Amino acid sequence: MKTAVVYYSGTGNTEAMAQMMLSALEKKADASLIKAQDFTEKETAEYDAFAFGCPAMGAEVLEEEVFEPMFTSIEGSLKGKKVVLFGSYGWGDGEWMRTWEARCKDEGINVVGTIICQDAPDDNTQREIESIANCLI
C-alpha cells in the first residue's frame, strides 16, 4: 500500500499533523510526505490512498492560492481511492472540514475519515491520527 500525505500549512499546526500522519502510516505502509505545491494530478496514479491536510483559512475555507487549485486539479483522479482529510483551525467550529468532506463525497471520493484540531495538535490529536491512519492501510 502506497500512501501520500499531501498538505499545506500556514502556521505549522497542519504540518505537525502531517508529520504525525506520516509516522503513523510508516509503521504499516510505504508513505510519502508531500507539500501541496509540489503535488500534481499525474502523481495520483502512483498512490493507493491519500491523507490531505489543509487548515481553515479566511471564513472557514481551504487555503485558496496553493491548496485549493491543487485539490481541484486532482479531485477527478481520487475516485476509488481511500482518502483522509485533516487540518487545524483557530476560530469557528470546523465548518471548512464539513464543507470539504461533503464536496469530496459529492465527487464520489471515498472519505474514510476526517480529523480536525484547534490550534496545535496535542496527544488526543495524535491518538486520533494513529487510529484513522489504519483506515488507509
Short mmCIF file of N, CA and C in Angstrom, two decimals:
data_model
loop_
_atom_site.label_atom_id
_atom_site.label_comp_id
_atom_site.label_asym_id
_atom_site.label_seq_id
_atom_site.Cartn_x
_atom_site.Cartn_y
_atom_site.Cartn_z
N MET A 1 0.85 -1.18 0.00
CA MET A 1 0.00 0.00 0.00
C MET A 1 0.89 1.24 0.00
N LYS A 2 0.72 2.07 -1.00
CA LYS A 2 1.50 3.30 -1.10
C LYS A 2 0.56 4.47 -0.82
N THR A 3 0.93 5.29 0.16
CA THR A 3 0.07 6.38 0.62
C THR A 3 0.82 7.71 0.58
N ALA A 4 0.11 8.75 0.12
CA ALA A 4 0.68 10.10 0.09
C ALA A 4 0.00 10.95 1.15
N VAL A 5 0.79 11.66 1.92
CA VAL A 5 0.31 12.66 2.87
C VAL A 5 0.63 14.01 2.22
N VAL A 6 -0.40 14.67 1.71
CA VAL A 6 -0.24 15.92 0.97
C VAL A 6 -0.84 17.03 1.82
N TYR A 7 -0.07 18.09 2.07
CA TYR A 7 -0.56 19.10 2.99
C TYR A 7 -0.12 20.51 2.62
N TYR A 8 -0.86 21.46 3.16
CA TYR A 8 -0.49 22.88 3.16
C TYR A 8 -0.57 23.33 4.62
N SER A 9 0.38 24.14 5.05
CA SER A 9 0.35 24.64 6.42
C SER A 9 0.79 26.09 6.45
N GLY A 10 0.02 26.90 7.14
CA GLY A 10 0.37 28.32 7.26
C GLY A 10 1.15 28.62 8.52
N THR A 11 0.74 28.03 9.64
CA THR A 11 1.37 28.32 10.93
C THR A 11 2.22 27.18 11.46
N GLY A 12 2.14 26.03 10.82
CA GLY A 12 2.89 24.86 11.28
C GLY A 12 2.03 23.82 11.97
N ASN A 13 0.78 24.17 12.34
CA ASN A 13 -0.08 23.21 13.03
C ASN A 13 -0.49 22.06 12.12
N THR A 14 -0.89 22.36 10.90
CA THR A 14 -1.28 21.29 9.98
C THR A 14 -0.05 20.50 9.54
N GLU A 15 1.08 21.15 9.44
CA GLU A 15 2.32 20.42 9.13
C GLU A 15 2.64 19.43 10.25
N ALA A 16 2.44 19.82 11.50
CA ALA A 16 2.67 18.90 12.62
C ALA A 16 1.73 17.70 12.53
N MET A 17 0.47 17.96 12.13
CA MET A 17 -0.48 16.86 11.95
C MET A 17 -0.03 15.94 10.80
N ALA A 18 0.50 16.54 9.73
CA ALA A 18 1.00 15.75 8.60
C ALA A 18 2.16 14.86 9.03
N GLN A 19 3.05 15.39 9.84
CA GLN A 19 4.17 14.60 10.36
C GLN A 19 3.67 13.43 11.22
N MET A 20 2.65 13.71 12.05
CA MET A 20 2.05 12.65 12.87
C MET A 20 1.44 11.57 11.98
N MET A 21 0.74 12.00 10.92
CA MET A 21 0.11 11.05 10.00
C MET A 21 1.19 10.20 9.31
N LEU A 22 2.24 10.84 8.85
CA LEU A 22 3.32 10.11 8.20
C LEU A 22 3.90 9.06 9.15
N SER A 23 4.16 9.44 10.38
CA SER A 23 4.72 8.50 11.36
C SER A 23 3.80 7.31 11.59
N ALA A 24 2.50 7.58 11.68
CA ALA A 24 1.52 6.51 11.90
C ALA A 24 1.46 5.57 10.69
N LEU A 25 1.50 6.13 9.50
CA LEU A 25 1.41 5.33 8.28
C LEU A 25 2.67 4.52 8.01
N GLU A 26 3.83 5.09 8.30
CA GLU A 26 5.10 4.42 8.02
C GLU A 26 5.26 3.11 8.77
N LYS A 27 4.51 2.93 9.83
CA LYS A 27 4.57 1.68 10.59
C LYS A 27 4.03 0.50 9.78
N LYS A 28 3.13 0.78 8.81
CA LYS A 28 2.47 -0.30 8.08
C LYS A 28 2.41 -0.12 6.57
N ALA A 29 2.85 1.01 6.06
CA ALA A 29 2.71 1.29 4.63
C ALA A 29 3.91 2.08 4.12
N ASP A 30 4.02 2.12 2.81
CA ASP A 30 5.00 2.97 2.14
C ASP A 30 4.35 4.34 2.04
N ALA A 31 4.81 5.29 2.83
CA ALA A 31 4.16 6.60 2.89
C ALA A 31 5.15 7.70 2.53
N SER A 32 4.62 8.73 1.86
CA SER A 32 5.42 9.88 1.46
C SER A 32 4.75 11.15 1.97
N LEU A 33 5.57 12.12 2.37
CA LEU A 33 5.09 13.42 2.81
C LEU A 33 5.38 14.43 1.70
N ILE A 34 4.33 15.11 1.21
CA ILE A 34 4.47 15.99 0.06
C ILE A 34 3.76 17.32 0.33
N LYS A 35 4.43 18.42 0.10
CA LYS A 35 3.78 19.73 0.22
C LYS A 35 2.83 19.91 -0.95
N ALA A 36 1.70 20.55 -0.70
CA ALA A 36 0.67 20.72 -1.72
C ALA A 36 1.22 21.36 -3.00
N GLN A 37 2.10 22.32 -2.87
CA GLN A 37 2.63 23.00 -4.05
C GLN A 37 3.50 22.09 -4.91
N ASP A 38 3.92 20.95 -4.37
CA ASP A 38 4.78 20.02 -5.10
C ASP A 38 4.03 18.81 -5.65
N PHE A 39 2.70 18.76 -5.47
CA PHE A 39 1.93 17.59 -5.88
C PHE A 39 1.10 17.90 -7.12
N THR A 40 1.11 16.97 -8.09
CA THR A 40 0.38 17.17 -9.33
C THR A 40 -0.57 16.00 -9.61
N GLU A 41 -1.50 16.24 -10.50
CA GLU A 41 -2.50 15.22 -10.83
C GLU A 41 -1.87 13.93 -11.33
N LYS A 42 -0.84 14.00 -12.13
CA LYS A 42 -0.24 12.77 -12.67
C LYS A 42 0.30 11.87 -11.56
N GLU A 43 0.63 12.44 -10.42
CA GLU A 43 1.15 11.65 -9.31
C GLU A 43 0.07 10.84 -8.59
N THR A 44 -1.19 11.19 -8.78
CA THR A 44 -2.25 10.45 -8.07
C THR A 44 -2.25 8.98 -8.45
N ALA A 45 -1.88 8.64 -9.67
CA ALA A 45 -1.86 7.25 -10.12
C ALA A 45 -0.80 6.42 -9.39
N GLU A 46 0.18 7.08 -8.79
CA GLU A 46 1.27 6.38 -8.10
C GLU A 46 0.89 5.91 -6.70
N TYR A 47 -0.26 6.39 -6.19
CA TYR A 47 -0.63 6.10 -4.80
C TYR A 47 -1.98 5.38 -4.71
N ASP A 48 -2.09 4.55 -3.68
CA ASP A 48 -3.32 3.80 -3.42
C ASP A 48 -4.27 4.56 -2.50
N ALA A 49 -3.71 5.41 -1.65
CA ALA A 49 -4.51 6.14 -0.66
C ALA A 49 -3.85 7.48 -0.38
N PHE A 50 -4.66 8.37 0.20
CA PHE A 50 -4.18 9.74 0.46
C PHE A 50 -4.67 10.25 1.80
N ALA A 51 -3.84 11.09 2.42
CA ALA A 51 -4.24 11.91 3.55
C ALA A 51 -3.96 13.35 3.12
N PHE A 52 -5.00 14.16 3.03
CA PHE A 52 -4.85 15.55 2.61
C PHE A 52 -5.05 16.45 3.82
N GLY A 53 -4.11 17.38 4.03
CA GLY A 53 -4.20 18.31 5.15
C GLY A 53 -4.21 19.75 4.70
N CYS A 54 -5.19 20.49 5.21
CA CYS A 54 -5.28 21.92 4.92
C CYS A 54 -5.98 22.60 6.10
N PRO A 55 -5.42 23.70 6.59
CA PRO A 55 -6.08 24.42 7.69
C PRO A 55 -7.26 25.23 7.18
N ALA A 56 -8.09 25.64 8.12
CA ALA A 56 -9.16 26.59 7.81
C ALA A 56 -8.53 27.95 7.56
N MET A 57 -9.00 28.59 6.53
CA MET A 57 -8.49 29.92 6.20
C MET A 57 -9.68 30.87 6.07
N GLY A 58 -9.43 32.15 6.17
CA GLY A 58 -10.47 33.15 5.96
C GLY A 58 -11.76 32.84 6.69
N ALA A 59 -12.84 32.77 5.93
CA ALA A 59 -14.16 32.47 6.50
C ALA A 59 -14.41 30.97 6.45
N GLU A 60 -13.47 30.21 7.02
CA GLU A 60 -13.53 28.75 7.06
C GLU A 60 -13.62 28.13 5.66
N VAL A 61 -12.56 28.34 4.90
CA VAL A 61 -12.41 27.75 3.57
C VAL A 61 -11.02 27.14 3.47
N LEU A 62 -10.81 26.31 2.44
CA LEU A 62 -9.48 25.79 2.16
C LEU A 62 -8.57 26.93 1.71
N GLU A 63 -7.30 26.79 1.95
CA GLU A 63 -6.33 27.79 1.51
C GLU A 63 -6.48 27.96 0.00
N GLU A 64 -6.62 29.21 -0.47
CA GLU A 64 -7.07 29.48 -1.83
C GLU A 64 -5.98 29.64 -2.90
N GLU A 65 -4.75 29.89 -2.53
CA GLU A 65 -3.72 30.14 -3.54
C GLU A 65 -2.91 28.90 -3.91
N VAL A 66 -2.71 28.00 -2.97
CA VAL A 66 -1.90 26.80 -3.23
C VAL A 66 -2.76 25.54 -3.15
N PHE A 67 -3.40 25.34 -2.01
CA PHE A 67 -4.09 24.06 -1.79
C PHE A 67 -5.33 23.89 -2.66
N GLU A 68 -6.20 24.88 -2.67
CA GLU A 68 -7.45 24.76 -3.44
C GLU A 68 -7.21 24.45 -4.91
N PRO A 69 -6.33 25.20 -5.60
CA PRO A 69 -6.09 24.86 -7.01
C PRO A 69 -5.53 23.44 -7.19
N MET A 70 -4.61 23.03 -6.33
CA MET A 70 -4.05 21.68 -6.42
C MET A 70 -5.16 20.66 -6.23
N PHE A 71 -5.98 20.83 -5.19
CA PHE A 71 -7.01 19.84 -4.89
C PHE A 71 -8.06 19.78 -6.01
N THR A 72 -8.45 20.93 -6.52
CA THR A 72 -9.40 20.97 -7.62
C THR A 72 -8.86 20.21 -8.84
N SER A 73 -7.57 20.32 -9.09
CA SER A 73 -6.97 19.68 -10.26
C SER A 73 -6.91 18.16 -10.13
N ILE A 74 -6.95 17.63 -8.91
CA ILE A 74 -6.82 16.18 -8.74
C ILE A 74 -8.10 15.48 -8.32
N GLU A 75 -9.14 16.22 -7.98
CA GLU A 75 -10.39 15.61 -7.48
C GLU A 75 -10.86 14.43 -8.33
N GLY A 76 -10.89 14.60 -9.63
CA GLY A 76 -11.38 13.54 -10.51
C GLY A 76 -10.52 12.30 -10.50
N SER A 77 -9.27 12.41 -10.07
CA SER A 77 -8.35 11.27 -10.03
C SER A 77 -8.42 10.50 -8.72
N LEU A 78 -9.23 10.96 -7.78
CA LEU A 78 -9.27 10.34 -6.45
C LEU A 78 -10.37 9.29 -6.30
N LYS A 79 -11.25 9.17 -7.28
CA LYS A 79 -12.34 8.20 -7.19
C LYS A 79 -11.77 6.79 -7.08
N GLY A 80 -12.32 6.03 -6.14
CA GLY A 80 -11.87 4.66 -5.93
C GLY A 80 -10.69 4.52 -4.98
N LYS A 81 -10.17 5.64 -4.50
CA LYS A 81 -9.04 5.60 -3.56
C LYS A 81 -9.52 6.05 -2.18
N LYS A 82 -8.90 5.48 -1.16
CA LYS A 82 -9.22 5.89 0.21
C LYS A 82 -8.58 7.24 0.50
N VAL A 83 -9.36 8.10 1.18
CA VAL A 83 -8.88 9.46 1.48
C VAL A 83 -9.24 9.83 2.91
N VAL A 84 -8.28 10.41 3.61
CA VAL A 84 -8.49 11.03 4.91
C VAL A 84 -8.25 12.53 4.74
N LEU A 85 -9.08 13.34 5.37
CA LEU A 85 -8.92 14.79 5.36
C LEU A 85 -8.56 15.25 6.77
N PHE A 86 -7.61 16.17 6.89
CA PHE A 86 -7.24 16.66 8.22
C PHE A 86 -6.82 18.12 8.13
N GLY A 87 -6.83 18.77 9.28
CA GLY A 87 -6.38 20.15 9.35
C GLY A 87 -6.66 20.80 10.68
N SER A 88 -6.10 21.97 10.85
CA SER A 88 -6.27 22.71 12.10
C SER A 88 -7.03 24.00 11.83
N TYR A 89 -7.56 24.55 12.89
CA TYR A 89 -8.29 25.81 12.80
C TYR A 89 -8.05 26.61 14.06
N GLY A 90 -8.27 27.92 13.97
CA GLY A 90 -8.06 28.77 15.13
C GLY A 90 -9.32 29.48 15.58
N TRP A 91 -10.36 29.37 14.80
CA TRP A 91 -11.63 30.04 15.09
C TRP A 91 -12.73 29.20 14.44
N GLY A 92 -13.95 29.57 14.67
CA GLY A 92 -15.07 28.86 14.06
C GLY A 92 -15.33 27.52 14.73
N ASP A 93 -16.01 26.65 13.99
CA ASP A 93 -16.40 25.36 14.59
C ASP A 93 -16.08 24.17 13.70
N GLY A 94 -15.24 24.36 12.71
CA GLY A 94 -14.88 23.26 11.82
C GLY A 94 -15.72 23.18 10.56
N GLU A 95 -16.43 24.25 10.24
CA GLU A 95 -17.29 24.25 9.06
C GLU A 95 -16.51 23.92 7.79
N TRP A 96 -15.27 24.41 7.67
CA TRP A 96 -14.48 24.16 6.46
C TRP A 96 -14.29 22.67 6.23
N MET A 97 -14.14 21.90 7.30
CA MET A 97 -13.94 20.46 7.15
C MET A 97 -15.24 19.78 6.73
N ARG A 98 -16.35 20.18 7.30
CA ARG A 98 -17.64 19.59 6.90
C ARG A 98 -17.93 19.89 5.43
N THR A 99 -17.63 21.11 5.00
CA THR A 99 -17.84 21.51 3.61
C THR A 99 -16.92 20.71 2.68
N TRP A 100 -15.67 20.56 3.08
CA TRP A 100 -14.68 19.82 2.28
C TRP A 100 -15.08 18.35 2.16
N GLU A 101 -15.48 17.76 3.27
CA GLU A 101 -15.90 16.36 3.26
C GLU A 101 -17.12 16.17 2.36
N ALA A 102 -18.12 17.04 2.46
CA ALA A 102 -19.32 16.95 1.62
C ALA A 102 -18.95 17.10 0.15
N ARG A 103 -18.07 18.03 -0.15
CA ARG A 103 -17.61 18.23 -1.53
C ARG A 103 -16.99 16.95 -2.08
N CYS A 104 -16.13 16.33 -1.29
CA CYS A 104 -15.47 15.10 -1.72
C CYS A 104 -16.49 13.98 -1.95
N LYS A 105 -17.39 13.82 -1.02
CA LYS A 105 -18.40 12.77 -1.16
C LYS A 105 -19.28 13.02 -2.37
N ASP A 106 -19.60 14.27 -2.64
CA ASP A 106 -20.39 14.62 -3.84
C ASP A 106 -19.65 14.25 -5.12
N GLU A 107 -18.32 14.26 -5.07
CA GLU A 107 -17.49 13.91 -6.23
C GLU A 107 -17.21 12.41 -6.31
N GLY A 108 -17.76 11.64 -5.36
CA GLY A 108 -17.56 10.19 -5.38
C GLY A 108 -16.24 9.74 -4.76
N ILE A 109 -15.62 10.60 -3.98
CA ILE A 109 -14.36 10.26 -3.31
C ILE A 109 -14.67 9.52 -2.02
N ASN A 110 -13.94 8.43 -1.77
CA ASN A 110 -14.16 7.59 -0.60
C ASN A 110 -13.44 8.18 0.62
N VAL A 111 -14.10 9.10 1.30
CA VAL A 111 -13.53 9.71 2.51
C VAL A 111 -13.75 8.75 3.67
N VAL A 112 -12.66 8.19 4.19
CA VAL A 112 -12.76 7.21 5.27
C VAL A 112 -12.64 7.84 6.64
N GLY A 113 -12.35 9.14 6.69
CA GLY A 113 -12.30 9.83 7.97
C GLY A 113 -11.79 11.25 7.86
N THR A 114 -12.07 12.03 8.89
CA THR A 114 -11.59 13.40 8.99
C THR A 114 -11.06 13.63 10.40
N ILE A 115 -10.10 14.52 10.50
CA ILE A 115 -9.53 14.89 11.80
C ILE A 115 -9.30 16.39 11.79
N ILE A 116 -9.79 17.07 12.82
CA ILE A 116 -9.51 18.49 12.99
C ILE A 116 -9.01 18.72 14.41
N CYS A 117 -8.21 19.76 14.55
CA CYS A 117 -7.82 20.17 15.90
C CYS A 117 -7.75 21.68 15.93
N GLN A 118 -8.07 22.22 17.08
CA GLN A 118 -7.99 23.67 17.25
C GLN A 118 -6.59 24.02 17.68
N ASP A 119 -5.95 24.90 16.90
CA ASP A 119 -4.59 25.34 17.15
C ASP A 119 -3.61 24.16 17.00
N ALA A 120 -2.65 24.02 17.89
CA ALA A 120 -1.62 22.99 17.75
C ALA A 120 -2.16 21.61 18.12
N PRO A 121 -1.73 20.58 17.39
CA PRO A 121 -2.16 19.22 17.74
C PRO A 121 -1.59 18.80 19.09
N ASP A 122 -2.38 18.00 19.81
CA ASP A 122 -1.98 17.53 21.13
C ASP A 122 -1.98 16.00 21.15
N ASP A 123 -1.87 15.41 22.34
CA ASP A 123 -1.84 13.96 22.46
C ASP A 123 -3.13 13.32 21.97
N ASN A 124 -4.26 13.97 22.18
CA ASN A 124 -5.53 13.44 21.70
C ASN A 124 -5.55 13.41 20.17
N THR A 125 -5.03 14.46 19.55
CA THR A 125 -4.94 14.51 18.10
C THR A 125 -4.05 13.38 17.60
N GLN A 126 -2.95 13.14 18.28
CA GLN A 126 -2.03 12.05 17.91
C GLN A 126 -2.76 10.71 17.94
N ARG A 127 -3.54 10.47 18.98
CA ARG A 127 -4.29 9.20 19.08
C ARG A 127 -5.31 9.08 17.95
N GLU A 128 -6.00 10.18 17.64
CA GLU A 128 -6.98 10.16 16.54
C GLU A 128 -6.30 9.86 15.21
N ILE A 129 -5.16 10.47 14.99
CA ILE A 129 -4.42 10.25 13.75
C ILE A 129 -3.98 8.80 13.64
N GLU A 130 -3.44 8.25 14.71
CA GLU A 130 -2.99 6.86 14.68
C GLU A 130 -4.16 5.92 14.40
N SER A 131 -5.30 6.22 14.96
CA SER A 131 -6.48 5.38 14.74
C SER A 131 -6.98 5.47 13.31
N ILE A 132 -7.09 6.67 12.79
CA ILE A 132 -7.64 6.86 11.44
C ILE A 132 -6.64 6.44 10.36
N ALA A 133 -5.36 6.49 10.66
CA ALA A 133 -4.35 6.05 9.68
C ALA A 133 -4.60 4.59 9.31
N ASN A 134 -5.07 3.80 10.25
CA ASN A 134 -5.36 2.39 9.97
C ASN A 134 -6.42 2.22 8.90
N CYS A 135 -7.28 3.21 8.73
CA CYS A 135 -8.33 3.14 7.70
C CYS A 135 -7.75 3.27 6.29
N LEU A 136 -6.55 3.80 6.18
CA LEU A 136 -5.92 3.97 4.88
C LEU A 136 -5.07 2.76 4.47
N ILE A 137 -4.82 1.91 5.41
CA ILE A 137 -3.92 0.76 5.15
C ILE A 137 -4.72 -0.48 4.78
#
